């Protein structure tokens, strides 16, 4: 697959340099000495690796999923080849600070590059982004000695990382985890329990695997502390690591089974047993782990990785949507079928299906979803860079607050509409799209995970309505409001965008009114009952804002020598979004003001 | 899998007997001597076979898809076992008239029964409904002698049937088929060409396969007539059938490959080559076929089968949606996770997830889609019974006209929202739903075919807006309007339904206004450009009407001794549909009045 079928560089360049003004970052201390040429060069490397080493085994990853014989997990060899090249190119540590051997790239550039890898092969990309997230957590929260044990090896791609949160009985509800970590005299902990849904949980692609494990430390009576306050975080390597960095014996963590997924099959997903005694000498029981930071702070630390993982989820959804769109576009330009109404003569040649308005509708929708999803992911990544590079503490706090508010949208809107985009990509391909001989049905299957993992759609909705829109007295909402107002003001000064500016102002006002009314409801169950459509409405308005904001940039560019069809397509996608998508907001808000109570009130046995 | 996880008999009984008054049919000559007890008994048989012989190999059908070694197609043995039992129980010919050895069941009852088979195993069900549709076409349009050659063998399950329309270069555009049928001196034809997407196209499950093939008869110069007018229909058996009914040699139709589908994997799907000479003695070339009816009428005849197949597609979508819903409901009642807002004490026991309002929302949505889809399929089947059993010719014509109008909805609404239902079933299951260890991800994959085959969503949309709403001077629309008005009138007399009656009246009026405006547009491209959302809006209003009409029946029943939670659930689903779904209609109509032109106007190279 060529790079052009994975992600269009034109859009990436536009989003990064024209719209998000990533060049400006180079004036900050953290990114001193970097320039746009560096960013372009590193994006070239991501794109090349994506096309030449990742896309090439995407189907193989799917048809030859990891197998488990009760002892070992076998993954197709191509994963290791691609991951070694990825690490050797310095991409694992691309955004690590120099003291950890990294290039200190802005997160927004690293994410843009990762989108190539994800679009090319989301399963293999998983090994990378989980490892990167794991290292980022350790750099932020582990002791220097602890981090030194793992992070350099991760940067080299010798160690991979996982996050071990869920258990068979505790999926979304982490308060109910039962994995226990018993402190030993040597300062280490012995872990016992079962962890479910562990991506990259067992394999021999890397020399070692570093599991970041949530567990509870029992009290003096051996009881586990209740709730999330009792959760601590531990590093539990698959193989123990000696003081000199060499690898020791197998730790007592073993796969008890692998899940056979609908998609993302190449990324092995395991049930892991900790401390069942298999790899420990007689009498010595428990998987050996070291605590990260303070006891009881595990969930807070894990949210460091989790929030990053949520942007990664959004980015995979965006990347899959984008490559699906590009495949559909390519197909629509080459597949001939039927005739236009103005030329029904049956002896005339059939036309490429892109000439049918309904096919263009499906392509435009995919473009609006895919590029809109990419835009919000990169916007969030840019905020993350602000959090870590702005001089002014208050400005950093503001960026952080806004990022917190946008995270559930960045995760969920992309997952929901990225999936719709992939569904449309299948539809454009007709019967061919339904076969595994083509690529698009896999994109759908791969993408279907995204509304589920790292916090389901429903969890994100409650996070947005119940928490993020309320925190700091609605401070995040005020910040967002201010930014949206700037866009509306600017758009109001451009004749061709005034109509959209008015629509956005109206929808945003309405959304704020509804938000206030919901927050004022005395009954918490009622308040959050319809959080799902609230998230949908909020997401659409936010993405509409980002489309209008991009249209401002485009309108400028269209005055200059750079003006191109690419820019005209951007405006069309913006028009499409306002014309076709924003009318849906009213339908979602219809069940929020007042709260439509049927789902709340229906009794179980009526269903 | 128990029957209760496939389809709830309570809803089937309600729809058939309480709502559609199927008992009334027994007063008509065609169904004389039948009674409700007969119908109940035959439904029992369908349900039992579905649970005991079809559901049992649904996963096997998926994981061990038909294989093709270049010569033979191998299908898992369970398909043959199930199909033989199905035929032996008389279900293949359940709706055939007695002169063809059938039970002469009303179509609506046969369809209700088939929904069990489809929900249990949609791939295996395909062999059945394609054979039934094939036989129905032959009984209607073939000569008695020709029909006698195949129909009884089909009734016995010894012969299966296919429909061969598409070709690699002609999917939706049948005018462009190139398969040629050359008349021979013996009155038979020799067929040459390639047919694509042939479900059940090659296998050895049955003794023989009867292909119904669209082809063109060349003119004196060997040229194929252009357009659809030049299409004729032929029977082309896999093995020739001798005068005495015994099987002769292989005919010259061979599989050139099988498609590897996303779902419905157990139903083999082939590329068939006709007349490539493999099975014919030297010098004798072409696949031998007999013409059905008159030359040039092929497409008209095929539409007999196609319209039936479109209801079958709708029914498979409804059945898959329903079984997905029942699986999700079962899971939601047993899976515990999290706590209610009123009980956040972390030491309290987690609650079954059905106690979370958002989960009930997802269940209600599935119920509204699945049961709504089943309702429109059975409503259409009931109209089909009217077409074939009403005494009065004018009344028959009216039923036919209304059925024609509702067919694109019956096919597409069900496919679109059945799929959404299956997606929600996955979501309710969380990570488990994403694995093949559970059933729901397969339902989604199986169902994804339905918006594509037998006329894509886009084709149905053009059929509805461009043809069905205009035919006979809008006569079909007037008939539908009259029926909707009756429901609105009745609902207006019941306090609890007045609000919905007003909503329906408003939406239907608006839809009619939009329809008139669109029909009046001078530019055909513009008129049909946004037919997709028109179909969506129309479908939602029609299904809303059927929900309200059911609510009328339920309101009556709730006064009597039969009143049950099932009926309260029906009202809740109706409330859900009006509260959550009908607000979407405005969003679809927003791009139709006036016509939003972005997809129409965008240039290819802007995409």
Short mmCIF file of N, CA and C in Angstrom, two decimals, chain A residues 65 168-173 176 196-197 226-227 260-263 265 325 335 337-341 346-347 354 358 360 364 367 419 423 426-427 430-432 434-437 441 444-446 448-449 451-452 457-458 462 525 528 530 533 565 568-569 572 575 579-580 583 587 591 596 598-600 602 604-607, chain B residues 65 168-173 176 196-197 226-227 260-263 265 325 335 337-341 346-347 354 358 360 364 419 423 426-427 430-432 434-437 441 444-446 448-449 451-452 457-458 462 525 528 530 533 565 568-569 572 575 579-580 583 587 591 596 598-600 602 604-607:
data_model
loop_
_atom_site.label_atom_id
_atom_site.label_comp_id
_atom_site.label_asym_id
_atom_site.label_seq_id
_atom_site.Cartn_x
_atom_site.Cartn_y
_atom_site.Cartn_z
N UNK A 65 -3.85 -14.70 13.22
CA UNK A 65 -3.80 -14.02 14.52
C UNK A 65 -2.91 -14.77 15.49
N UNK A 168 -11.46 -9.94 35.12
CA UNK A 168 -12.68 -10.52 34.55
C UNK A 168 -13.96 -9.95 35.17
N UNK A 169 -13.92 -9.70 36.47
CA UNK A 169 -15.13 -9.20 37.14
C UNK A 169 -15.14 -7.67 37.24
N UNK A 170 -14.06 -7.03 36.83
CA UNK A 170 -13.95 -5.57 36.96
C UNK A 170 -13.47 -4.98 35.63
N UNK A 171 -14.45 -4.61 34.79
CA UNK A 171 -14.11 -4.02 33.51
C UNK A 171 -14.06 -2.52 33.64
N UNK A 172 -15.22 -1.90 33.50
CA UNK A 172 -15.29 -0.45 33.66
C UNK A 172 -15.13 -0.02 35.11
N UNK A 173 -15.45 -0.92 36.03
CA UNK A 173 -15.48 -0.55 37.45
C UNK A 173 -14.20 -0.97 38.16
N UNK A 176 -13.50 -2.31 41.82
CA UNK A 176 -13.74 -3.71 42.21
C UNK A 176 -12.59 -4.66 41.87
N UNK A 196 -7.45 -8.97 32.86
CA UNK A 196 -8.17 -9.29 31.61
C UNK A 196 -7.94 -8.19 30.59
N UNK A 197 -7.99 -8.56 29.31
CA UNK A 197 -7.93 -7.59 28.19
C UNK A 197 -6.56 -6.94 28.09
N UNK A 226 -11.37 -0.91 50.14
CA UNK A 226 -12.43 -0.75 49.15
C UNK A 226 -12.20 0.48 48.28
N UNK A 227 -12.89 0.49 47.14
CA UNK A 227 -12.91 1.69 46.31
C UNK A 227 -11.63 1.94 45.56
N UNK A 260 -10.12 -13.97 21.28
CA UNK A 260 -10.20 -13.97 19.81
C UNK A 260 -11.12 -12.84 19.38
N UNK A 261 -10.50 -11.77 18.95
CA UNK A 261 -11.25 -10.54 18.71
C UNK A 261 -11.86 -10.47 17.32
N UNK A 262 -12.80 -9.55 17.19
CA UNK A 262 -13.43 -9.25 15.91
C UNK A 262 -12.39 -8.62 14.97
N UNK A 263 -11.56 -7.76 15.51
CA UNK A 263 -10.54 -7.08 14.72
C UNK A 263 -9.31 -6.83 15.59
N UNK A 265 -6.65 -8.09 15.36
CA UNK A 265 -6.30 -9.45 15.77
C UNK A 265 -4.81 -9.63 15.98
N UNK A 325 -11.32 5.97 3.99
CA UNK A 325 -11.78 7.00 3.05
C UNK A 325 -10.92 7.01 1.79
N UNK A 335 -13.73 2.45 -10.31
CA UNK A 335 -14.82 1.51 -10.57
C UNK A 335 -15.89 2.21 -11.41
N UNK A 337 -19.69 2.14 -13.10
CA UNK A 337 -21.00 1.50 -12.89
C UNK A 337 -22.10 2.53 -13.14
N UNK A 338 -23.05 2.15 -13.98
CA UNK A 338 -24.22 3.01 -14.20
C UNK A 338 -23.90 4.27 -14.99
N UNK A 339 -24.94 5.08 -15.14
CA UNK A 339 -24.82 6.30 -15.93
C UNK A 339 -25.51 7.45 -15.20
N UNK A 340 -25.18 8.66 -15.60
CA UNK A 340 -25.86 9.81 -15.02
C UNK A 340 -27.27 9.93 -15.60
N UNK A 341 -28.11 10.66 -14.88
CA UNK A 341 -29.49 10.84 -15.37
C UNK A 341 -29.51 11.58 -16.70
N UNK A 346 -28.11 3.48 -22.93
CA UNK A 346 -27.45 2.27 -22.44
C UNK A 346 -26.22 1.86 -23.24
N UNK A 347 -26.04 2.44 -24.44
CA UNK A 347 -24.81 2.08 -25.15
C UNK A 347 -23.65 3.01 -24.78
N UNK A 354 -17.73 7.73 -8.76
CA UNK A 354 -17.60 9.03 -8.10
C UNK A 354 -18.50 10.06 -8.77
N UNK A 358 -24.68 10.37 -4.81
CA UNK A 358 -24.78 9.62 -3.57
C UNK A 358 -23.42 9.05 -3.14
N UNK A 360 -20.56 10.55 -3.90
CA UNK A 360 -19.82 11.71 -3.39
C UNK A 360 -20.28 12.09 -1.97
N UNK A 364 -17.72 12.45 0.97
CA UNK A 364 -17.65 13.70 1.74
C UNK A 364 -17.86 13.43 3.23
N UNK A 367 -14.76 12.00 4.58
CA UNK A 367 -13.72 13.04 4.68
C UNK A 367 -13.98 13.91 5.91
N UNK A 419 -15.89 4.99 12.91
CA UNK A 419 -16.55 3.73 12.59
C UNK A 419 -17.60 3.93 11.50
N UNK A 423 -17.77 2.22 7.83
CA UNK A 423 -18.97 1.57 7.32
C UNK A 423 -19.31 2.12 5.93
N UNK A 426 -17.04 0.69 3.26
CA UNK A 426 -17.55 -0.61 2.79
C UNK A 426 -18.65 -0.38 1.77
N UNK A 427 -19.56 0.51 2.10
CA UNK A 427 -20.73 0.74 1.25
C UNK A 427 -20.31 1.24 -0.14
N UNK A 430 -19.40 -1.50 -2.31
CA UNK A 430 -20.43 -2.50 -2.63
C UNK A 430 -20.02 -3.88 -2.14
N UNK A 431 -20.41 -4.91 -2.89
CA UNK A 431 -20.11 -6.28 -2.48
C UNK A 431 -18.62 -6.51 -2.23
N UNK A 432 -17.79 -5.90 -3.06
CA UNK A 432 -16.34 -6.08 -2.88
C UNK A 432 -15.90 -5.64 -1.49
N UNK A 434 -17.39 -5.94 1.15
CA UNK A 434 -17.79 -6.91 2.16
C UNK A 434 -16.86 -8.13 2.19
N UNK A 435 -15.88 -8.15 1.27
CA UNK A 435 -15.00 -9.31 1.23
C UNK A 435 -13.63 -8.99 1.82
N UNK A 436 -12.98 -10.03 2.32
CA UNK A 436 -11.63 -9.88 2.85
C UNK A 436 -10.60 -9.78 1.73
N UNK A 437 -11.03 -9.94 0.48
CA UNK A 437 -10.11 -9.69 -0.63
C UNK A 437 -9.78 -8.20 -0.70
N UNK A 441 -13.25 -3.88 4.99
CA UNK A 441 -14.01 -4.54 6.07
C UNK A 441 -13.11 -4.75 7.29
N UNK A 444 -13.09 -1.61 9.37
CA UNK A 444 -14.26 -1.53 10.24
C UNK A 444 -14.07 -2.41 11.48
N UNK A 445 -13.68 -3.65 11.26
CA UNK A 445 -13.54 -4.57 12.39
C UNK A 445 -12.48 -4.07 13.37
N UNK A 446 -11.38 -3.58 12.82
CA UNK A 446 -10.33 -3.05 13.69
C UNK A 446 -10.85 -1.86 14.51
N UNK A 448 -13.87 -1.14 15.38
CA UNK A 448 -15.00 -1.39 16.27
C UNK A 448 -14.60 -1.48 17.75
N UNK A 449 -13.30 -1.73 17.98
CA UNK A 449 -12.86 -1.78 19.38
C UNK A 449 -12.90 -0.41 20.05
N UNK A 451 -14.85 2.29 20.42
CA UNK A 451 -15.84 2.79 21.38
C UNK A 451 -15.91 1.97 22.67
N UNK A 452 -15.11 0.92 22.75
CA UNK A 452 -15.18 0.05 23.93
C UNK A 452 -14.00 0.26 24.87
N UNK A 457 -17.91 4.26 25.52
CA UNK A 457 -18.68 5.45 25.15
C UNK A 457 -19.49 5.96 26.34
N UNK A 458 -20.16 5.05 27.03
CA UNK A 458 -21.00 5.45 28.16
C UNK A 458 -20.19 6.06 29.30
N UNK A 462 -20.44 10.02 30.79
CA UNK A 462 -20.60 10.40 32.20
C UNK A 462 -19.44 11.28 32.64
N UNK A 525 -29.30 10.59 39.04
CA UNK A 525 -29.62 9.57 38.05
C UNK A 525 -30.25 10.20 36.81
N UNK A 528 -27.73 12.30 34.63
CA UNK A 528 -26.78 11.59 33.77
C UNK A 528 -27.43 10.52 32.90
N UNK A 530 -29.23 10.48 30.27
CA UNK A 530 -29.08 10.62 28.82
C UNK A 530 -27.74 11.25 28.45
N UNK A 533 -26.40 10.88 24.43
CA UNK A 533 -26.67 11.91 23.41
C UNK A 533 -26.06 13.27 23.74
N UNK A 565 -6.88 22.84 -5.02
CA UNK A 565 -8.10 22.05 -4.87
C UNK A 565 -8.20 21.44 -3.48
N UNK A 568 -10.03 23.87 -1.50
CA UNK A 568 -11.46 23.92 -1.86
C UNK A 568 -12.19 22.71 -1.26
N UNK A 569 -11.49 21.59 -1.24
CA UNK A 569 -12.07 20.40 -0.62
C UNK A 569 -12.29 20.57 0.88
N UNK A 572 -15.40 22.50 1.28
CA UNK A 572 -16.56 21.65 1.00
C UNK A 572 -16.85 20.73 2.19
N UNK A 575 -18.54 22.81 4.70
CA UNK A 575 -19.94 23.03 4.28
C UNK A 575 -20.77 21.78 4.56
N UNK A 579 -23.92 21.60 6.90
CA UNK A 579 -25.20 21.34 6.23
C UNK A 579 -25.83 20.02 6.60
N UNK A 580 -25.02 19.01 6.80
CA UNK A 580 -25.53 17.65 6.99
C UNK A 580 -25.40 17.15 8.41
N UNK A 583 -27.32 19.64 11.85
CA UNK A 583 -28.76 19.47 12.14
C UNK A 583 -29.05 18.30 13.09
N UNK A 587 -31.54 16.84 17.35
CA UNK A 587 -32.17 15.54 17.65
C UNK A 587 -31.61 14.96 18.95
N UNK A 591 -33.71 14.96 23.66
CA UNK A 591 -33.98 14.07 24.80
C UNK A 591 -33.34 14.57 26.09
N UNK A 596 -35.80 13.07 28.52
CA UNK A 596 -36.75 12.04 28.11
C UNK A 596 -36.52 10.83 29.00
N UNK A 598 -37.94 7.66 29.24
CA UNK A 598 -38.29 6.26 28.98
C UNK A 598 -37.20 5.27 29.42
N UNK A 599 -35.92 5.47 29.03
CA UNK A 599 -34.90 4.51 29.48
C UNK A 599 -34.71 4.52 30.99
N UNK A 600 -34.90 5.68 31.59
CA UNK A 600 -34.74 5.78 33.04
C UNK A 600 -35.85 5.04 33.77
N UNK A 602 -38.16 2.73 32.47
CA UNK A 602 -38.63 1.41 32.08
C UNK A 602 -38.17 0.36 33.09
N UNK A 604 -37.10 -3.39 34.26
CA UNK A 604 -36.31 -4.48 33.68
C UNK A 604 -37.16 -5.52 32.96
N UNK A 605 -38.23 -5.92 33.61
CA UNK A 605 -39.00 -7.02 33.03
C UNK A 605 -39.97 -6.55 31.94
N UNK A 606 -39.95 -5.28 31.62
CA UNK A 606 -40.70 -4.84 30.43
C UNK A 606 -39.85 -5.01 29.18
N UNK A 607 -38.54 -5.16 29.36
CA UNK A 607 -37.65 -5.25 28.19
C UNK A 607 -37.67 -6.67 27.60
N UNK B 65 -15.45 -21.63 7.13
CA UNK B 65 -16.22 -21.22 5.97
C UNK B 65 -15.99 -22.17 4.80
N UNK B 168 -19.03 -9.43 -12.81
CA UNK B 168 -17.95 -8.63 -12.22
C UNK B 168 -18.02 -7.16 -12.62
N UNK B 169 -18.40 -6.88 -13.85
CA UNK B 169 -18.43 -5.48 -14.30
C UNK B 169 -19.83 -4.88 -14.15
N UNK B 170 -20.82 -5.67 -13.76
CA UNK B 170 -22.19 -5.19 -13.67
C UNK B 170 -22.77 -5.61 -12.33
N UNK B 171 -22.65 -4.72 -11.35
CA UNK B 171 -23.18 -5.01 -10.02
C UNK B 171 -24.59 -4.46 -9.92
N UNK B 172 -24.67 -3.18 -9.57
CA UNK B 172 -25.98 -2.54 -9.48
C UNK B 172 -26.57 -2.29 -10.87
N UNK B 173 -25.73 -2.20 -11.87
CA UNK B 173 -26.20 -1.81 -13.21
C UNK B 173 -26.41 -3.01 -14.10
N UNK B 176 -25.84 -3.59 -17.98
CA UNK B 176 -24.52 -3.85 -18.56
C UNK B 176 -24.08 -5.31 -18.51
N UNK B 196 -21.28 -13.06 -10.86
CA UNK B 196 -20.58 -12.74 -9.61
C UNK B 196 -21.58 -12.68 -8.46
N UNK B 197 -21.08 -12.94 -7.25
CA UNK B 197 -21.87 -12.83 -6.01
C UNK B 197 -22.99 -13.85 -5.95
N UNK B 226 -28.84 -3.66 -26.14
CA UNK B 226 -28.45 -2.80 -25.03
C UNK B 226 -29.57 -2.67 -23.99
N UNK B 227 -29.21 -2.23 -22.81
CA UNK B 227 -30.20 -1.89 -21.79
C UNK B 227 -30.88 -3.08 -21.16
N UNK B 260 -14.44 -14.36 0.00
CA UNK B 260 -14.26 -14.53 1.44
C UNK B 260 -14.87 -13.34 2.14
N UNK B 261 -16.05 -13.56 2.67
CA UNK B 261 -16.85 -12.45 3.17
C UNK B 261 -16.53 -12.09 4.62
N UNK B 262 -16.97 -10.90 4.97
CA UNK B 262 -16.86 -10.43 6.35
C UNK B 262 -17.75 -11.27 7.27
N UNK B 263 -18.91 -11.61 6.78
CA UNK B 263 -19.86 -12.40 7.55
C UNK B 263 -20.67 -13.28 6.62
N UNK B 265 -20.57 -16.20 6.37
CA UNK B 265 -19.52 -16.98 5.71
C UNK B 265 -19.97 -18.37 5.31
N UNK B 325 -30.33 -8.39 20.23
CA UNK B 325 -30.99 -7.74 21.36
C UNK B 325 -31.20 -8.72 22.52
N UNK B 335 -24.66 -9.82 33.98
CA UNK B 335 -23.35 -9.22 34.20
C UNK B 335 -23.46 -8.11 35.24
N UNK B 337 -21.69 -4.94 37.29
CA UNK B 337 -20.60 -3.97 37.12
C UNK B 337 -21.06 -2.61 37.64
N UNK B 338 -20.25 -2.02 38.50
CA UNK B 338 -20.55 -0.67 38.98
C UNK B 338 -21.74 -0.60 39.92
N UNK B 339 -22.06 0.62 40.29
CA UNK B 339 -23.13 0.87 41.25
C UNK B 339 -23.98 2.05 40.78
N UNK B 340 -25.16 2.14 41.34
CA UNK B 340 -26.02 3.29 41.00
C UNK B 340 -25.51 4.52 41.74
N UNK B 341 -25.88 5.70 41.23
CA UNK B 341 -25.45 6.95 41.88
C UNK B 341 -25.99 7.05 43.30
N UNK B 346 -18.51 1.67 48.04
CA UNK B 346 -17.73 0.67 47.30
C UNK B 346 -17.76 -0.72 47.90
N UNK B 347 -18.25 -0.85 49.14
CA UNK B 347 -18.34 -2.21 49.67
C UNK B 347 -19.69 -2.87 49.33
N UNK B 354 -28.03 -3.91 33.72
CA UNK B 354 -29.33 -3.43 33.24
C UNK B 354 -29.86 -2.32 34.16
N UNK B 358 -28.06 4.04 30.97
CA UNK B 358 -27.47 4.04 29.64
C UNK B 358 -27.54 2.66 28.99
N UNK B 360 -29.97 0.52 29.66
CA UNK B 360 -31.39 0.37 29.27
C UNK B 360 -31.68 1.15 27.99
N UNK B 364 -33.34 -0.57 24.90
CA UNK B 364 -34.59 -0.04 24.33
C UNK B 364 -34.42 0.28 22.85
N UNK B 419 -28.53 -3.20 11.80
CA UNK B 419 -27.08 -3.13 11.98
C UNK B 419 -26.74 -2.26 13.21
N UNK B 423 -24.72 -3.36 16.56
CA UNK B 423 -23.60 -2.60 17.08
C UNK B 423 -23.82 -2.30 18.58
N UNK B 426 -23.13 -5.34 20.72
CA UNK B 426 -21.70 -5.46 21.02
C UNK B 426 -21.36 -4.52 22.18
N UNK B 427 -21.85 -3.29 22.09
CA UNK B 427 -21.50 -2.27 23.09
C UNK B 427 -21.99 -2.68 24.48
N UNK B 430 -19.61 -4.91 26.09
CA UNK B 430 -18.26 -4.40 26.35
C UNK B 430 -17.22 -5.23 25.60
N UNK B 431 -16.05 -5.40 26.23
CA UNK B 431 -14.96 -6.12 25.57
C UNK B 431 -15.37 -7.53 25.15
N UNK B 432 -16.19 -8.19 25.96
CA UNK B 432 -16.62 -9.54 25.61
C UNK B 432 -17.34 -9.55 24.26
N UNK B 434 -16.76 -7.89 21.78
CA UNK B 434 -15.80 -7.73 20.68
C UNK B 434 -15.08 -9.04 20.35
N UNK B 435 -15.34 -10.07 21.14
CA UNK B 435 -14.64 -11.34 20.91
C UNK B 435 -15.56 -12.37 20.24
N UNK B 436 -14.90 -13.27 19.53
CA UNK B 436 -15.64 -14.36 18.90
C UNK B 436 -16.03 -15.44 19.90
N UNK B 437 -15.58 -15.30 21.13
CA UNK B 437 -16.05 -16.22 22.17
C UNK B 437 -17.54 -15.97 22.44
N UNK B 441 -20.68 -10.25 17.90
CA UNK B 441 -19.88 -9.65 16.82
C UNK B 441 -20.18 -10.35 15.49
N UNK B 444 -23.27 -8.84 13.95
CA UNK B 444 -22.96 -7.61 13.23
C UNK B 444 -22.38 -7.91 11.85
N UNK B 445 -21.36 -8.77 11.84
CA UNK B 445 -20.70 -9.07 10.55
C UNK B 445 -21.69 -9.69 9.57
N UNK B 446 -22.53 -10.59 10.06
CA UNK B 446 -23.52 -11.21 9.18
C UNK B 446 -24.48 -10.16 8.62
N UNK B 448 -24.01 -7.00 8.19
CA UNK B 448 -23.43 -5.91 7.40
C UNK B 448 -23.67 -6.09 5.89
N UNK B 449 -23.98 -7.31 5.49
CA UNK B 449 -24.25 -7.52 4.06
C UNK B 449 -25.55 -6.85 3.63
N UNK B 451 -27.27 -3.99 3.89
CA UNK B 451 -27.42 -2.74 3.14
C UNK B 451 -26.78 -2.79 1.74
N UNK B 452 -26.14 -3.90 1.41
CA UNK B 452 -25.46 -3.99 0.12
C UNK B 452 -26.22 -4.84 -0.88
N UNK B 457 -28.36 0.36 -0.48
CA UNK B 457 -29.11 1.44 0.16
C UNK B 457 -29.37 2.57 -0.85
N UNK B 458 -28.35 2.94 -1.61
CA UNK B 458 -28.50 4.04 -2.57
C UNK B 458 -29.50 3.71 -3.68
N UNK B 462 -33.15 5.69 -4.48
CA UNK B 462 -33.59 6.20 -5.78
C UNK B 462 -34.90 5.55 -6.20
N UNK B 525 -30.96 15.27 -11.58
CA UNK B 525 -29.79 15.01 -10.72
C UNK B 525 -30.00 15.63 -9.34
N UNK B 528 -32.70 13.81 -7.13
CA UNK B 528 -32.34 12.53 -6.50
C UNK B 528 -31.01 12.58 -5.75
N UNK B 530 -29.98 13.78 -2.99
CA UNK B 530 -30.01 13.46 -1.56
C UNK B 530 -31.09 12.43 -1.23
N UNK B 533 -30.87 10.43 2.52
CA UNK B 533 -31.59 10.91 3.71
C UNK B 533 -33.11 10.92 3.54
N UNK B 565 -46.54 -7.42 31.28
CA UNK B 565 -45.33 -6.59 31.14
C UNK B 565 -44.88 -6.51 29.69
N UNK B 568 -46.57 -3.60 28.33
CA UNK B 568 -46.00 -2.34 28.84
C UNK B 568 -44.67 -2.04 28.13
N UNK B 569 -43.93 -3.10 27.85
CA UNK B 569 -42.67 -2.94 27.13
C UNK B 569 -42.90 -2.43 25.70
N UNK B 572 -43.45 1.20 25.92
CA UNK B 572 -42.18 1.89 26.19
C UNK B 572 -41.36 2.00 24.91
N UNK B 575 -42.84 4.72 22.95
CA UNK B 575 -42.44 6.02 23.53
C UNK B 575 -40.99 6.33 23.15
N UNK B 579 -39.81 9.50 21.17
CA UNK B 579 -39.00 10.46 21.92
C UNK B 579 -37.58 10.59 21.41
N UNK B 580 -37.01 9.48 20.96
CA UNK B 580 -35.58 9.46 20.62
C UNK B 580 -35.31 9.37 19.13
N UNK B 583 -37.18 12.62 16.35
CA UNK B 583 -36.48 13.91 16.18
C UNK B 583 -35.39 13.88 15.10
N UNK B 587 -33.50 16.27 10.95
CA UNK B 587 -32.10 16.39 10.52
C UNK B 587 -31.92 15.85 9.10
N UNK B 591 -31.59 18.53 4.68
CA UNK B 591 -30.79 18.61 3.45
C UNK B 591 -31.64 18.43 2.20
N UNK B 596 -29.54 20.48 -0.18
CA UNK B 596 -28.17 20.88 0.17
C UNK B 596 -27.27 20.35 -0.94
N UNK B 598 -23.84 20.45 -1.53
CA UNK B 598 -22.39 20.20 -1.45
C UNK B 598 -21.97 18.90 -2.15
N UNK B 599 -22.62 17.76 -1.86
CA UNK B 599 -22.20 16.53 -2.56
C UNK B 599 -22.45 16.60 -4.07
N UNK B 600 -23.50 17.32 -4.45
CA UNK B 600 -23.82 17.43 -5.87
C UNK B 600 -22.77 18.27 -6.59
N UNK B 602 -19.60 19.32 -5.45
CA UNK B 602 -18.16 19.16 -5.21
C UNK B 602 -17.50 18.50 -6.42
N UNK B 604 -14.64 16.25 -8.28
CA UNK B 604 -13.89 15.03 -7.98
C UNK B 604 -12.54 15.30 -7.33
N UNK B 605 -11.80 16.23 -7.91
CA UNK B 605 -10.43 16.44 -7.44
C UNK B 605 -10.34 17.32 -6.20
N UNK B 606 -11.48 17.72 -5.68
CA UNK B 606 -11.46 18.39 -4.37
C UNK B 606 -11.51 17.35 -3.25
N UNK B 607 -11.92 16.13 -3.61
CA UNK B 607 -12.07 15.09 -2.57
C UNK B 607 -10.71 14.48 -2.22
#
